[in-house]
Coordinates of C-alpha atoms in Angstrom, one line a residue:
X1296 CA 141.1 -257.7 -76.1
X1297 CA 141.9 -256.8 -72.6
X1298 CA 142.7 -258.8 -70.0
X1299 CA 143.6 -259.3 -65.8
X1300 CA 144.6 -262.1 -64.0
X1301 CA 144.8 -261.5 -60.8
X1302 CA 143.7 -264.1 -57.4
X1303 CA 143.2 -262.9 -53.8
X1304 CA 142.6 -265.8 -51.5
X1305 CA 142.2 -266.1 -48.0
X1306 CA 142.2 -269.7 -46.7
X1307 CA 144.0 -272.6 -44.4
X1308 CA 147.0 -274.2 -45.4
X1309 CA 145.5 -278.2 -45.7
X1310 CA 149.5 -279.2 -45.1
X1311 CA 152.9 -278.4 -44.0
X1312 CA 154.6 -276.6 -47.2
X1313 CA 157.4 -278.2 -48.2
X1314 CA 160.4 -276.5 -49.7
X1315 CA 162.3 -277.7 -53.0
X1316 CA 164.7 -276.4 -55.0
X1317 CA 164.7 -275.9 -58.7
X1318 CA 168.0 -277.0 -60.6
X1319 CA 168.7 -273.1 -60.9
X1320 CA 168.8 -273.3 -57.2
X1321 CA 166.0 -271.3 -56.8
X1322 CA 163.4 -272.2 -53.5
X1323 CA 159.8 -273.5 -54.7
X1324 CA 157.3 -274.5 -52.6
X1325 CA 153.4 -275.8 -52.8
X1326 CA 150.7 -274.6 -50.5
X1327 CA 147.7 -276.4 -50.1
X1328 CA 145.3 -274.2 -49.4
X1329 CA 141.1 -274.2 -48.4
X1330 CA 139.1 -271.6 -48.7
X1331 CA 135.4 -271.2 -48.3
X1332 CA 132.2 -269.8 -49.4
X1333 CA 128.8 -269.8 -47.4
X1334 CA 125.7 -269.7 -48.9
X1335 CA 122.0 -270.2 -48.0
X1336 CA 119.6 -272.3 -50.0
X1337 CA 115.9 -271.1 -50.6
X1338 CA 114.6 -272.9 -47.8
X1339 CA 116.9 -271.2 -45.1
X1340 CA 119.3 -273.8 -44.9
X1341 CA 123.1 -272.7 -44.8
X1342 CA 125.7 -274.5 -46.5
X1343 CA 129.1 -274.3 -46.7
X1344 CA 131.4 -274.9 -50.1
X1345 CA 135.1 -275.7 -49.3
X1346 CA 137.7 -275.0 -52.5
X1347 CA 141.3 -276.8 -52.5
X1348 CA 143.9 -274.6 -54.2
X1349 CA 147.0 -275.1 -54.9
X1350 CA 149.4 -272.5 -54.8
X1351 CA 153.2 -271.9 -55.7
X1352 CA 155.5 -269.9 -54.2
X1353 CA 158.9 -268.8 -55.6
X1354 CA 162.8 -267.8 -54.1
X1355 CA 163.0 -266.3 -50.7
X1356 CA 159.3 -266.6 -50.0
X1357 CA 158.9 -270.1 -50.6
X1358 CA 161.8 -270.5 -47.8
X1359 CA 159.9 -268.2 -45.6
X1360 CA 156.8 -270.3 -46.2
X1361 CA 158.9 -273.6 -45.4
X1362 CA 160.2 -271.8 -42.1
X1363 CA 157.4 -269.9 -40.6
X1364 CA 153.9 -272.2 -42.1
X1365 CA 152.4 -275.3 -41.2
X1366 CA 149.4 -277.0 -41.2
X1367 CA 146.0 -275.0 -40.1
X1368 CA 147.8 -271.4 -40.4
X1369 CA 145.7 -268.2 -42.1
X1370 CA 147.2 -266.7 -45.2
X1371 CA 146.3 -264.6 -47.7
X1372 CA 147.7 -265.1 -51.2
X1373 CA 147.7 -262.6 -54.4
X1374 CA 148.9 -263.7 -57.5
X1375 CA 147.8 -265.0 -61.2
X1376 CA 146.0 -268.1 -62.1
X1377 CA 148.4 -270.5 -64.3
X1378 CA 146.8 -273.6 -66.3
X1379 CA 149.0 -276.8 -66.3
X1380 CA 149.1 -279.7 -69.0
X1381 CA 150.7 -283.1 -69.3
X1382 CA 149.8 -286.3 -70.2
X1383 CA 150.4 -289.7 -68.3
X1384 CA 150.3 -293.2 -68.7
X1385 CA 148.3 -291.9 -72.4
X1386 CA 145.6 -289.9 -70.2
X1387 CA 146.1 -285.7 -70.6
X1388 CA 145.9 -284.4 -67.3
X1389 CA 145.8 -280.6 -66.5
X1390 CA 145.2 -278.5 -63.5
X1391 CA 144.5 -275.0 -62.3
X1392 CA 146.8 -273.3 -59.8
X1393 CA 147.7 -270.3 -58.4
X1394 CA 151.5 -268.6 -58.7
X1395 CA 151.8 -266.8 -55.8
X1396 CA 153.2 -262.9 -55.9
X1397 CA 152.7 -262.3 -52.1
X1398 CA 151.7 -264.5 -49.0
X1399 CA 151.3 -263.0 -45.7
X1400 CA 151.2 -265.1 -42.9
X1401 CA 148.1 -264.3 -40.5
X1402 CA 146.5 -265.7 -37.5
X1403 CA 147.7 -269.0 -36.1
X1404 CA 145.7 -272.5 -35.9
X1405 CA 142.4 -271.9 -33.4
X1406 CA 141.9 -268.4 -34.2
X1407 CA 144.8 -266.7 -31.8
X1408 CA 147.0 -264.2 -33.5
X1409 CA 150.3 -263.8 -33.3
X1410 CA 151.9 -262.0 -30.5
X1411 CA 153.9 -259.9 -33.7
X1412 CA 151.4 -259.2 -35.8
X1413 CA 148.9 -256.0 -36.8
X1414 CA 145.0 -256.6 -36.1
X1415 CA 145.0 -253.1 -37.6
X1416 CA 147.5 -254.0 -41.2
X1417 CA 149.4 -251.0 -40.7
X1418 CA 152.3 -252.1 -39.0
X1419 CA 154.6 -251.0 -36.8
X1420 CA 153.7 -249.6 -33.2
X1421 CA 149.8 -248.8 -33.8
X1422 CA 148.8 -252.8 -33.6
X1423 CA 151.2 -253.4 -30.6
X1424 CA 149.6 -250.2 -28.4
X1425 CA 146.4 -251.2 -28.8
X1426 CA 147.4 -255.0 -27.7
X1427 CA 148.7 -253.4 -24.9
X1428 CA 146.0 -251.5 -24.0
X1429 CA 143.8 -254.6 -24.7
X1430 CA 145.5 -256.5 -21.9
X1431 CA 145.3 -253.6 -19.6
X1432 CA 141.3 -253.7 -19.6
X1433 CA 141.4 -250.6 -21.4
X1434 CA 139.4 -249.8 -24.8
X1435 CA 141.9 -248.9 -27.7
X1436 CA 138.4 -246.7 -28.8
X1437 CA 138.2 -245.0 -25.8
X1438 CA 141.4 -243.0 -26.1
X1439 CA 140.6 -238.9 -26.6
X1440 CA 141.0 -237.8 -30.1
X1441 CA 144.2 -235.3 -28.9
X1442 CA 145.6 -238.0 -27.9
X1443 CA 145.2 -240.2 -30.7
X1444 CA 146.1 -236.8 -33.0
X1445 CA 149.4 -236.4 -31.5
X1446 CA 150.9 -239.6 -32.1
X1447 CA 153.0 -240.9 -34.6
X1448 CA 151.6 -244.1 -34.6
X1449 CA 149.0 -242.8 -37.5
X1450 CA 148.7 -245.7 -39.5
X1451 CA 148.8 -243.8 -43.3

């Protein structure tokens, strides 16, 4: 029987990550993360269901985490699911988290982005031009197709 494990989750940290090392000497770090689902009820009323996930993060990227997150920020996380069991004090405890194969980092706390990153996710030049253009009062849309043709700021 066939199977895929794979998690894509856009949320908020909850907390600062915090970076640990592993006596290989290998970074690990724990993100708290919230993401949400809305949802109306049949009588119109909308409600919204918050999830806490935990995720870990290995090697150079949990470093990054631990230098560039905290508290509040946007990320998006891929990775698998991984299923945790131990017992304490004679209770069996387990828990459901998420190993993390890529974060990216995205907008900052109150909705601002980064003056660094891409709106557009294709990196490079394209994102910064049309910030540019943005401040300039002039629409990124409006710009005439031989124009937008020519440059090497295609984003594929």
């Amino acid at each position: 029987m066939a199977s895929y494990n794979r998690v894509i989750l856009l949320g908020n940290l909850t907390r600062d990550p915090e970076v640990r090392y592993l006596r290989s000497g290998k970074a690990v770090t724990d993100l708290g993360l919230a993401v949400s689902a809305k949802y109306r009820t049949q009588d119109g009323t909308q409600h919204e269901e918050v999830c806490f996930v935990t995720c870990v993060v290995y090697g150079k990227q949990a470093e990054n985490c631990g230098k560039y997150l905290n508290r509040g920020r946007q990320v998006l996380v891929e990775g698998r699911l991984h299923y945790e069991q131990w017992e304490k004090d004679g209770q069996k405890r387990s828990t459901l988290k998420v190993v993390a194969d890529r974060v990216q980092f995205l907008g900052i706390p109150g909705g601002e982005q980064a003056e660094d990153e891409v709106s557009t996710g294709a990196g490079g030049q394209a994102g910064a031009t049309m910030r540019e253009e943005a401040k300039a009062g002039q629409d990124p849309a409006e710009k005439s197709s031989d124009e937008a043709a020519d440059s090497d700021d295609v984003p594929f």
